[in-house]
Short mmCIF file of N, CA and C in Angstrom, two decimals:
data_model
loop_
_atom_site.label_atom_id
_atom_site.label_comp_id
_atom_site.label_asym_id
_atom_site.label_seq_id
_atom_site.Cartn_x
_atom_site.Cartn_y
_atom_site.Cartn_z
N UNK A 951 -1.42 -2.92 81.88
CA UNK A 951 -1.56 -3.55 80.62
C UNK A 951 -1.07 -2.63 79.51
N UNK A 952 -1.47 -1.57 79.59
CA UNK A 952 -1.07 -0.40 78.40
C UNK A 952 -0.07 0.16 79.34
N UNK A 953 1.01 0.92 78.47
CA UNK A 953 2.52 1.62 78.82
C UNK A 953 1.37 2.91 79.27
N UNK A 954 2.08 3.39 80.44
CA UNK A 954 1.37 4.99 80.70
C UNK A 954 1.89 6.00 79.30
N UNK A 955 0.97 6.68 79.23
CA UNK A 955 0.61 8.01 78.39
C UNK A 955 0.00 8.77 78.50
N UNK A 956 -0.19 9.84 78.07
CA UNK A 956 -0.76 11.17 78.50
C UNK A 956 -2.41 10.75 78.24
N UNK A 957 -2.84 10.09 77.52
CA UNK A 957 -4.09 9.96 77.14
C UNK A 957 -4.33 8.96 77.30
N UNK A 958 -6.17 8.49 77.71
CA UNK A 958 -6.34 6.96 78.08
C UNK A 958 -6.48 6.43 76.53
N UNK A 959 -6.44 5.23 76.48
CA UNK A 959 -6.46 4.51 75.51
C UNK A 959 -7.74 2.92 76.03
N UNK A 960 -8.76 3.70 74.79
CA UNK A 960 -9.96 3.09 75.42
C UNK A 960 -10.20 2.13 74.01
N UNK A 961 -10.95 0.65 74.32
CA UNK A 961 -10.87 0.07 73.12
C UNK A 961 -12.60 -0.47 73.09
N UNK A 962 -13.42 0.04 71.73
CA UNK A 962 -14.77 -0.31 71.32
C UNK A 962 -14.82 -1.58 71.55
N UNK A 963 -16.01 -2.35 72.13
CA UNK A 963 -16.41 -3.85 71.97
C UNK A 963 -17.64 -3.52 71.10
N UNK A 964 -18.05 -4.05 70.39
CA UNK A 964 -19.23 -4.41 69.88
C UNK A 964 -20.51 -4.06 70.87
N UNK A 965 -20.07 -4.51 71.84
CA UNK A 965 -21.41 -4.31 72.91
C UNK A 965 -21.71 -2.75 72.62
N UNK A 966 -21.01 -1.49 73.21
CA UNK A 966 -20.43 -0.75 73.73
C UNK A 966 -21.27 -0.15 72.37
N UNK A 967 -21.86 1.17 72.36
CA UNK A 967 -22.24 2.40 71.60
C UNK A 967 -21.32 3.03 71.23
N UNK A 968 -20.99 4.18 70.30
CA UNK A 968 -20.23 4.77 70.69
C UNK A 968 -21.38 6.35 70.57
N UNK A 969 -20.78 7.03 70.97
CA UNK A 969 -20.82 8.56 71.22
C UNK A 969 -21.17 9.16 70.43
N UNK A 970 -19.94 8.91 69.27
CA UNK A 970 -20.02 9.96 68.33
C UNK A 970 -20.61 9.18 66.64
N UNK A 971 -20.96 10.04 66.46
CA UNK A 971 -21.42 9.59 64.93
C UNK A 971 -20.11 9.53 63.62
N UNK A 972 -19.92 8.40 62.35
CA UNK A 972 -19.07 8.11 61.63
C UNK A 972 -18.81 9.62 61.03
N UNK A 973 -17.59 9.59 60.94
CA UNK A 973 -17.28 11.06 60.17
C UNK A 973 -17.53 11.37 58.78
N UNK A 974 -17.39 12.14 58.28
CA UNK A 974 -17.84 12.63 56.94
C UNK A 974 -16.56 12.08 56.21
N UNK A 975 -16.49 11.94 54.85
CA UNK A 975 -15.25 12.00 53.89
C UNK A 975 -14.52 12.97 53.98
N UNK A 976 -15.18 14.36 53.90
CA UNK A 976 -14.26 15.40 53.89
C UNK A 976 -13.85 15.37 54.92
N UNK A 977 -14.41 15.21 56.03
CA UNK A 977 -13.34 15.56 57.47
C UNK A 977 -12.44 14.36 58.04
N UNK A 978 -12.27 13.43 57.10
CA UNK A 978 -10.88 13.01 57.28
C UNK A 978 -9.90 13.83 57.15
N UNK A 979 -8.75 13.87 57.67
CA UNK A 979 -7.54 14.09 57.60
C UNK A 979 -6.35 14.11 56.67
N UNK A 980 -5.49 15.00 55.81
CA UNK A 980 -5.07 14.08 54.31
C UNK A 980 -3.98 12.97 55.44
N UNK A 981 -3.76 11.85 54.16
CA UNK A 981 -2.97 11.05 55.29
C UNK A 981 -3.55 9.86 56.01
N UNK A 982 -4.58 10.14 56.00
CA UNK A 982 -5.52 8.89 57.12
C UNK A 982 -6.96 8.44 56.35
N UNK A 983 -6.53 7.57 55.89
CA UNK A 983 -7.44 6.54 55.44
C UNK A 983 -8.63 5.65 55.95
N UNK A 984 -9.73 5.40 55.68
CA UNK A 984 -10.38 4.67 56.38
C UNK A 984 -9.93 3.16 55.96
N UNK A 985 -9.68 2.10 57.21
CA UNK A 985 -9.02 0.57 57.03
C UNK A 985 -9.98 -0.15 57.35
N UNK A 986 -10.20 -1.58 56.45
CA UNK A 986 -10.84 -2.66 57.53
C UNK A 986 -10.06 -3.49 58.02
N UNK A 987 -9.76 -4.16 59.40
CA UNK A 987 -8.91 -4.62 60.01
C UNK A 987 -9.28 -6.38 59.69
N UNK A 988 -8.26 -6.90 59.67
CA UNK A 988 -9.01 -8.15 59.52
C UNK A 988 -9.80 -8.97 60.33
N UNK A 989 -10.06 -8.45 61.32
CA UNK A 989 -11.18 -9.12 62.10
C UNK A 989 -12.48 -8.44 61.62
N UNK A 990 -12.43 -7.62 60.65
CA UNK A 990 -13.82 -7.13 60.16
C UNK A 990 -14.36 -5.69 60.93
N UNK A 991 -13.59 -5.23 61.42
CA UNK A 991 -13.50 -3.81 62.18
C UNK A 991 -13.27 -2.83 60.99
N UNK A 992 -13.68 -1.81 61.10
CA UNK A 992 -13.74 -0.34 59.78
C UNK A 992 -12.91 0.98 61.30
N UNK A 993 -11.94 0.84 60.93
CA UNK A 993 -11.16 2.33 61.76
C UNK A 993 -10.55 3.41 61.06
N UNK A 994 -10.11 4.51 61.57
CA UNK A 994 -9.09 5.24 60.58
C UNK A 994 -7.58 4.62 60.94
N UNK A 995 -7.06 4.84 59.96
CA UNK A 995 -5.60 4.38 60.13
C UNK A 995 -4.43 5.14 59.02
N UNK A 996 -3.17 6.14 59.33
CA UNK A 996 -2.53 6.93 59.12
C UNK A 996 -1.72 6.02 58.10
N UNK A 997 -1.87 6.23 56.73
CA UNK A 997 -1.25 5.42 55.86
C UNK A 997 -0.09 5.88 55.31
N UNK A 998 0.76 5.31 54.54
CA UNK A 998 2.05 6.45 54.25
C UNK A 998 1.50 6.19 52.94
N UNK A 999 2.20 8.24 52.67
CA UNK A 999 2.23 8.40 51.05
C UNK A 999 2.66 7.59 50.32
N UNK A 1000 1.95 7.05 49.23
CA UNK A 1000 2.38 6.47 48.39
C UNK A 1000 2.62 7.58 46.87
N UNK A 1001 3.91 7.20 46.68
CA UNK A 1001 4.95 8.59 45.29
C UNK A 1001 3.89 8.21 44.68
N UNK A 1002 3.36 8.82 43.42
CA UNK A 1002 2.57 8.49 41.88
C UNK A 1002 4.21 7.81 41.12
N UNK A 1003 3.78 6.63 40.40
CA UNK A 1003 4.54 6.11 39.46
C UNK A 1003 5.50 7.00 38.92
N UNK A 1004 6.67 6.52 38.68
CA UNK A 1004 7.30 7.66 37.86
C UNK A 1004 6.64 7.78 36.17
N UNK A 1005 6.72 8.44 35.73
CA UNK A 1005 6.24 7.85 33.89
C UNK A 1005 7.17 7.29 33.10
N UNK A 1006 7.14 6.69 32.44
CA UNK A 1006 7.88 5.83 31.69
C UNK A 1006 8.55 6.42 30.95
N UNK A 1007 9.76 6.43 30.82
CA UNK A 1007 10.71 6.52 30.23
C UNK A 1007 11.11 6.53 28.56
N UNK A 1008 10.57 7.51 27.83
CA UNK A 1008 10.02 6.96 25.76
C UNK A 1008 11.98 6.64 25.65
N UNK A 1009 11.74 5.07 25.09
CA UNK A 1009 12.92 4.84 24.27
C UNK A 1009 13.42 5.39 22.66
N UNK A 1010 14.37 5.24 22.41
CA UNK A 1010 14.30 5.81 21.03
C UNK A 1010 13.98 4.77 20.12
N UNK A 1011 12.99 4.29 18.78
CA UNK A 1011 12.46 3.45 18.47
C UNK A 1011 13.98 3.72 17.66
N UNK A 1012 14.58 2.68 16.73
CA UNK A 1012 15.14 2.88 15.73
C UNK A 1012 14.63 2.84 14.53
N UNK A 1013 14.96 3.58 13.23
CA UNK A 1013 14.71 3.89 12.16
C UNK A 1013 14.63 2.86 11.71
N UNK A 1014 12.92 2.86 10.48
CA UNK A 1014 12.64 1.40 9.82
C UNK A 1014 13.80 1.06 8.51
N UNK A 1015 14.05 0.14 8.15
CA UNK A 1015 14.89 0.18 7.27
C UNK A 1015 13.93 0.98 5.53
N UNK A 1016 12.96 0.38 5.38
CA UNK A 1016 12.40 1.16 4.79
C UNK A 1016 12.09 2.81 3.96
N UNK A 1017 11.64 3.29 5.88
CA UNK A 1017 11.79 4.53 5.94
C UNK A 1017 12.88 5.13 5.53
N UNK A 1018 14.49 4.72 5.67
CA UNK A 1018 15.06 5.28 5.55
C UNK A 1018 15.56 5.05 4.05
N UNK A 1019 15.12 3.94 3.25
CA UNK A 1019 15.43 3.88 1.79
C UNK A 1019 14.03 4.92 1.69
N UNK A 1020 13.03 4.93 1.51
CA UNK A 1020 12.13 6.19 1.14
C UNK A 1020 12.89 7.37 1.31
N UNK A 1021 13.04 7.98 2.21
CA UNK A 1021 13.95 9.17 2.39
C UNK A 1021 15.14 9.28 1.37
N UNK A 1022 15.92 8.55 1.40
CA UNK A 1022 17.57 8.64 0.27
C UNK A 1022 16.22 8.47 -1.28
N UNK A 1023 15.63 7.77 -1.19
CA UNK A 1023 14.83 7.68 -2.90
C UNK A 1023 14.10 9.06 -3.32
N UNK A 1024 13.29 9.43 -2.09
CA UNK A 1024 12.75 10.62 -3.09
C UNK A 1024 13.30 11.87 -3.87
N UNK A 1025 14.34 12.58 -3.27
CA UNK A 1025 14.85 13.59 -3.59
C UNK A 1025 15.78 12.74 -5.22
N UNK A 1026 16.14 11.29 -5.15
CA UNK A 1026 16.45 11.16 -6.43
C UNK A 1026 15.33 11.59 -7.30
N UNK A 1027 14.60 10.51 -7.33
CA UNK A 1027 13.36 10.09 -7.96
C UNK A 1027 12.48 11.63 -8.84
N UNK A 1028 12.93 12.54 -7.45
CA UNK A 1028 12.22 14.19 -8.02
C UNK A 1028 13.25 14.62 -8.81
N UNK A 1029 14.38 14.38 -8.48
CA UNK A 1029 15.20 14.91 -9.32
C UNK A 1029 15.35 14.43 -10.83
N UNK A 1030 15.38 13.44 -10.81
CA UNK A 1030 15.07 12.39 -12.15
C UNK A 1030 14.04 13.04 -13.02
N UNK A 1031 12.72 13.39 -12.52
CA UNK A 1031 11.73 13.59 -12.62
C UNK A 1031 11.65 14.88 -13.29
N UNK A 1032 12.47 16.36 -12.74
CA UNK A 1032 12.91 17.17 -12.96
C UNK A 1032 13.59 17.37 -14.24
N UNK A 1033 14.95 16.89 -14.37
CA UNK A 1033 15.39 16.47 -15.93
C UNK A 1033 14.91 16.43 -16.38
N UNK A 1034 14.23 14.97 -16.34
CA UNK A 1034 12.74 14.89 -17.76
C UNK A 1034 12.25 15.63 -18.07
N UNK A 1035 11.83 16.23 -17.48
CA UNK A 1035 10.84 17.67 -17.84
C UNK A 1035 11.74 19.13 -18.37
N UNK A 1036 13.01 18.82 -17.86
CA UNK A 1036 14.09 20.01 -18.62
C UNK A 1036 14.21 19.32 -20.09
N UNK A 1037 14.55 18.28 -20.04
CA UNK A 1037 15.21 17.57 -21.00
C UNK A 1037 13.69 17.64 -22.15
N UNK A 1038 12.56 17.35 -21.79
CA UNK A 1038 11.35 17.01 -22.83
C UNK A 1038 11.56 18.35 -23.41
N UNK A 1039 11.46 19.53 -23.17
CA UNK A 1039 10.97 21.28 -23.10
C UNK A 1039 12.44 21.43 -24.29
N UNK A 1040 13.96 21.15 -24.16
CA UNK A 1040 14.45 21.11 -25.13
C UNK A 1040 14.65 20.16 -26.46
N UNK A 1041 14.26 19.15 -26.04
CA UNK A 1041 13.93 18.42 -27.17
C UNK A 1041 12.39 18.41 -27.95
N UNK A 1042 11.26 19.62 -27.10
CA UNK A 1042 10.29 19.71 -27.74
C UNK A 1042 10.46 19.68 -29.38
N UNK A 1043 10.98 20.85 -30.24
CA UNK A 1043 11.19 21.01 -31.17
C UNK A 1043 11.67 20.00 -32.39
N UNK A 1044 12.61 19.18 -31.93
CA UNK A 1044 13.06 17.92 -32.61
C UNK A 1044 11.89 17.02 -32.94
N UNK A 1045 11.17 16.34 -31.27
CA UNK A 1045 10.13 15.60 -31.23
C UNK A 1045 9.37 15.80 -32.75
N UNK A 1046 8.89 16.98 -32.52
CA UNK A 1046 7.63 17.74 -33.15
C UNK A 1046 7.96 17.44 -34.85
N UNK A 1047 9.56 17.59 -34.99
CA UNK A 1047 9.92 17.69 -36.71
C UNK A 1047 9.64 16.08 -36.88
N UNK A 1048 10.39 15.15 -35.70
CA UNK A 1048 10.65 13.68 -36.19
C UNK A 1048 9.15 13.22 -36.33
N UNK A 1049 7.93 14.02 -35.74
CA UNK A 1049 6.65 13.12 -36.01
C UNK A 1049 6.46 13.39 -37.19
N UNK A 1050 6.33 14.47 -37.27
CA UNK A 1050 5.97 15.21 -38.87
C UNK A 1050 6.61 14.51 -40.13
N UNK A 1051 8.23 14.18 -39.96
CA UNK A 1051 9.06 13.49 -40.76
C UNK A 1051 8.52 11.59 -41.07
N UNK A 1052 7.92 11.33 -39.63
CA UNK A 1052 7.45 9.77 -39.62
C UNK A 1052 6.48 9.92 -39.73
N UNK A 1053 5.52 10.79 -40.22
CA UNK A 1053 3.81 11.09 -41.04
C UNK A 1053 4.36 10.95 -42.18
N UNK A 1054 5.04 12.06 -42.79
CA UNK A 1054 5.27 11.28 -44.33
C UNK A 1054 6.16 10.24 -44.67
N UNK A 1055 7.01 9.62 -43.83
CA UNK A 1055 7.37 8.39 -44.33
C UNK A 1055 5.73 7.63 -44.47
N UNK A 1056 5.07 7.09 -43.53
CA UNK A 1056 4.03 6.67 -43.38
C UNK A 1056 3.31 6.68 -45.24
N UNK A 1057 3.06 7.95 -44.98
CA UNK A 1057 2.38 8.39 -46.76
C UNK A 1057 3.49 8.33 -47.48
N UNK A 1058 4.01 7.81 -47.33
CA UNK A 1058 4.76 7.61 -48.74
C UNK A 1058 4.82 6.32 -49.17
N UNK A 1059 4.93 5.06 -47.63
CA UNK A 1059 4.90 3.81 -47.80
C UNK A 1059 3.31 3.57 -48.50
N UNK A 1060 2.28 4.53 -47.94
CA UNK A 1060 1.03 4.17 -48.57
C UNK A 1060 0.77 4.31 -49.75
N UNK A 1061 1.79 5.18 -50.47
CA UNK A 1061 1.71 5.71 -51.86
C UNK A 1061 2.67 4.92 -52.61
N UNK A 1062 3.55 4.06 -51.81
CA UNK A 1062 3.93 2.95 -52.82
C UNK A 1062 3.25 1.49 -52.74
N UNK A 1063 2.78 1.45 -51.60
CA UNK A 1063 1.75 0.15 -51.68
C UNK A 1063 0.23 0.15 -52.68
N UNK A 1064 0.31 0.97 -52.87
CA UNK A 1064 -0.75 1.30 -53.82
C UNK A 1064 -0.47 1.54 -55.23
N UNK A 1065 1.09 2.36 -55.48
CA UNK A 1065 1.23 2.74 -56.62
C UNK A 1065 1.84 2.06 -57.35
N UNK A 1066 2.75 1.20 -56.72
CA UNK A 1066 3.80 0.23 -57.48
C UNK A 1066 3.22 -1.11 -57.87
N UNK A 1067 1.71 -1.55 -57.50
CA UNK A 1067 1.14 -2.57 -58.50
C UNK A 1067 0.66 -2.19 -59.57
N UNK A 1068 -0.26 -0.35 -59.56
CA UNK A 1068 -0.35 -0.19 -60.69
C UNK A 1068 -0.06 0.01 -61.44
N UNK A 1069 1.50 0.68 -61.33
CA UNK A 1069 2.58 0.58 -62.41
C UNK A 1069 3.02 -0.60 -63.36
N UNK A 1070 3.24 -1.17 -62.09
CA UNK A 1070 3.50 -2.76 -62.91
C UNK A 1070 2.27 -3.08 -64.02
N UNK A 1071 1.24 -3.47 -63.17
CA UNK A 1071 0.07 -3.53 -64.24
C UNK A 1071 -0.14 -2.73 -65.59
N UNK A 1072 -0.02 -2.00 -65.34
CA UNK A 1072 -0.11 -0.53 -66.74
C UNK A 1072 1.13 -0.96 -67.50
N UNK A 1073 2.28 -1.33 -66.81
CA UNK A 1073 3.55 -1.88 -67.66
C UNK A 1073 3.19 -3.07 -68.67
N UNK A 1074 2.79 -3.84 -67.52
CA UNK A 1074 2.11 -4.95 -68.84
C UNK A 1074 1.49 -4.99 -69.53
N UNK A 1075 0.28 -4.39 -68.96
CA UNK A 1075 -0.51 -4.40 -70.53
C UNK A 1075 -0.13 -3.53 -71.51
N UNK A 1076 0.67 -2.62 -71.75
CA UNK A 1076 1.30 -1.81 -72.89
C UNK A 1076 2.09 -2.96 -73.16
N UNK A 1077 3.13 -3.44 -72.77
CA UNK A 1077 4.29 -4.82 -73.19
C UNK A 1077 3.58 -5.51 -73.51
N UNK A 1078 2.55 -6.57 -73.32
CA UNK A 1078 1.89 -7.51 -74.32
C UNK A 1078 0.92 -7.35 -75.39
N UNK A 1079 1.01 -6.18 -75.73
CA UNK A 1079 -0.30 -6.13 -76.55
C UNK A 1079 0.21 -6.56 -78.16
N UNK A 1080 1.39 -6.90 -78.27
CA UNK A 1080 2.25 -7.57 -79.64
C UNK A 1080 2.33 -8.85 -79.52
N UNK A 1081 2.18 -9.54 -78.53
CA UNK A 1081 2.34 -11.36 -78.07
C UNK A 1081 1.04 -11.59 -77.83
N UNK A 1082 0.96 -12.88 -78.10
CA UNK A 1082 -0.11 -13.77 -77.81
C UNK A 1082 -0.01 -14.20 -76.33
N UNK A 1083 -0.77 -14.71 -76.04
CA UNK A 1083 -0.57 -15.23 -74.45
C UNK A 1083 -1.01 -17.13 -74.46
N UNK A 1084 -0.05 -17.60 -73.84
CA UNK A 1084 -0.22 -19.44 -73.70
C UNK A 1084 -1.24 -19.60 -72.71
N UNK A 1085 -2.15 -20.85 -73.10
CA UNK A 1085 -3.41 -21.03 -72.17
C UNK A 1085 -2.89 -22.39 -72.54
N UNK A 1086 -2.94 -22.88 -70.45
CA UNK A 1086 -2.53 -24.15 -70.60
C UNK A 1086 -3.76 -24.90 -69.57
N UNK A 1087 -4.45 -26.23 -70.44
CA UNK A 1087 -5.43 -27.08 -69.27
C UNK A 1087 -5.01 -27.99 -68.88
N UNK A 1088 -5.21 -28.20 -67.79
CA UNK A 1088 -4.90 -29.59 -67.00
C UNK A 1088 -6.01 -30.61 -66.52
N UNK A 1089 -5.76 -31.58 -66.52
CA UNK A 1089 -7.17 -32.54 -66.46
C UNK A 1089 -6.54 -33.61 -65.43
N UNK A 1090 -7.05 -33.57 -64.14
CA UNK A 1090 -6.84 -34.16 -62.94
C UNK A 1090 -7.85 -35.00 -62.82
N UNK A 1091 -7.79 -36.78 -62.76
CA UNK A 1091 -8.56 -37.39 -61.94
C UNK A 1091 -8.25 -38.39 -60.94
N UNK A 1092 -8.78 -39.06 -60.08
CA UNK A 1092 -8.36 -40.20 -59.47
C UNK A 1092 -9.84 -41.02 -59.00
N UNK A 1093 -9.29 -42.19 -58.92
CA UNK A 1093 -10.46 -43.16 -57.93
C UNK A 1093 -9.99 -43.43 -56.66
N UNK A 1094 -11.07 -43.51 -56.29
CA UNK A 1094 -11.14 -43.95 -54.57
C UNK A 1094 -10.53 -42.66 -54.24
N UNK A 1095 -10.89 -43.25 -52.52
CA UNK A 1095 -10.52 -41.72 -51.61
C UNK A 1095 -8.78 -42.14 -51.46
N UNK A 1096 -8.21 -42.53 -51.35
CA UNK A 1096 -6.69 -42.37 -51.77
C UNK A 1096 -5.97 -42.98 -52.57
N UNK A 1097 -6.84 -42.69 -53.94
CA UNK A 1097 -6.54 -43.50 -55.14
C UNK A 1097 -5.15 -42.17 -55.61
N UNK A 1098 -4.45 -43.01 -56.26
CA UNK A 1098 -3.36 -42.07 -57.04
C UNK A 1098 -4.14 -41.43 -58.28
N UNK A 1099 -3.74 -39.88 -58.20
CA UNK A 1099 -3.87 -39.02 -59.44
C UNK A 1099 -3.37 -39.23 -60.36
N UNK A 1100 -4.23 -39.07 -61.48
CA UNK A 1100 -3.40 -38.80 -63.10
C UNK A 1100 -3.75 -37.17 -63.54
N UNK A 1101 -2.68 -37.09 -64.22
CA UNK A 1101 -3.66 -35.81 -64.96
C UNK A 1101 -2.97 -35.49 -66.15
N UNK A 1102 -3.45 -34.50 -67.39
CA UNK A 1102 -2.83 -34.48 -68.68
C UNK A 1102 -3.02 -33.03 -68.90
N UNK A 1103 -1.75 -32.81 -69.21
CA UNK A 1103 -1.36 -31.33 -69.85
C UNK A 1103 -1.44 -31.02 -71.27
N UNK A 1104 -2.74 -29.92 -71.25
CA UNK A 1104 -3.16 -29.78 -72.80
C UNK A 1104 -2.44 -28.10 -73.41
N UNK A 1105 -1.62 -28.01 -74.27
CA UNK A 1105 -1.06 -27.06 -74.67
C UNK A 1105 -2.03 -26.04 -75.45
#
């Protein structure tokens, strides 16, 4: 039934004890796995290596469009930024005269809004004090609520 070989080849029934007691984990063998067979049998059985996965391979993501307008913008943007601040430091001095210069425009507009009615005023009353002055009355009436007005001009 079995091909001759150097060793007998003996097969467990259920009936049948065996001898020896289940082996430990560690004293398996590397290489040999414990299997259940599909008839519900637990044996060792010599499995082949299986490689570990290779690892995956990192693609190159491509650059966000974004990112790469951020990048070209800042070094403007600092630079811009830069100027200004050269540019404010020599025009400090100017700044400083033109506020000073637009404070007294300021007071000066206030010193003619104030001063040029009383001139006028003071003008007149020195100029009329040789004339008489005209006083004129007017006498407005009407009836009803959208009755036509009359009125008479008294010299």
């Amino acid at each position: 039934m079995y091909p001759e070989t150097a060793y007998p080849i003996t097969t467990l029934t259920p009936q049948q004890p065996t001898a020896h007691s289940a082996m430990l984990p560690q004293e398996i063998p590397p290489g040999v796995q414990m299997v259940t067979l599909p008839g519900g049998i637990r044996t060792l059985a010599y499995t082949p290596a299986q490689a570990p996965p290779a690892p995956p391979v990192p693609v190159a993501q491509p650059i966000p469009a974004w990112a790469k307008t951020t990048a070209l913008l800042t070094p403007t943007i600092g630079g811009g930024i830069a100027a200004a601040g050269i540019g404010l430091s020599y025009a400090a001095p100017g700044l400083i005269a033109m506020s000073e210069a637009l404070w007294a425009a300021v007071a000066l507009i206030a010193a003619a809004a104030i001063g040029v009615p009383m001139l006028l005023r003071i003008g007149r009353s020195a100029a009329g004090t040789g004339r008489a002055t005209t006083h004129i009355t007017q006498n407005i009436s009407a009836t009803g609520m959208f009755g036509k007005a009359n009125g008479t001009i008294n010299h």
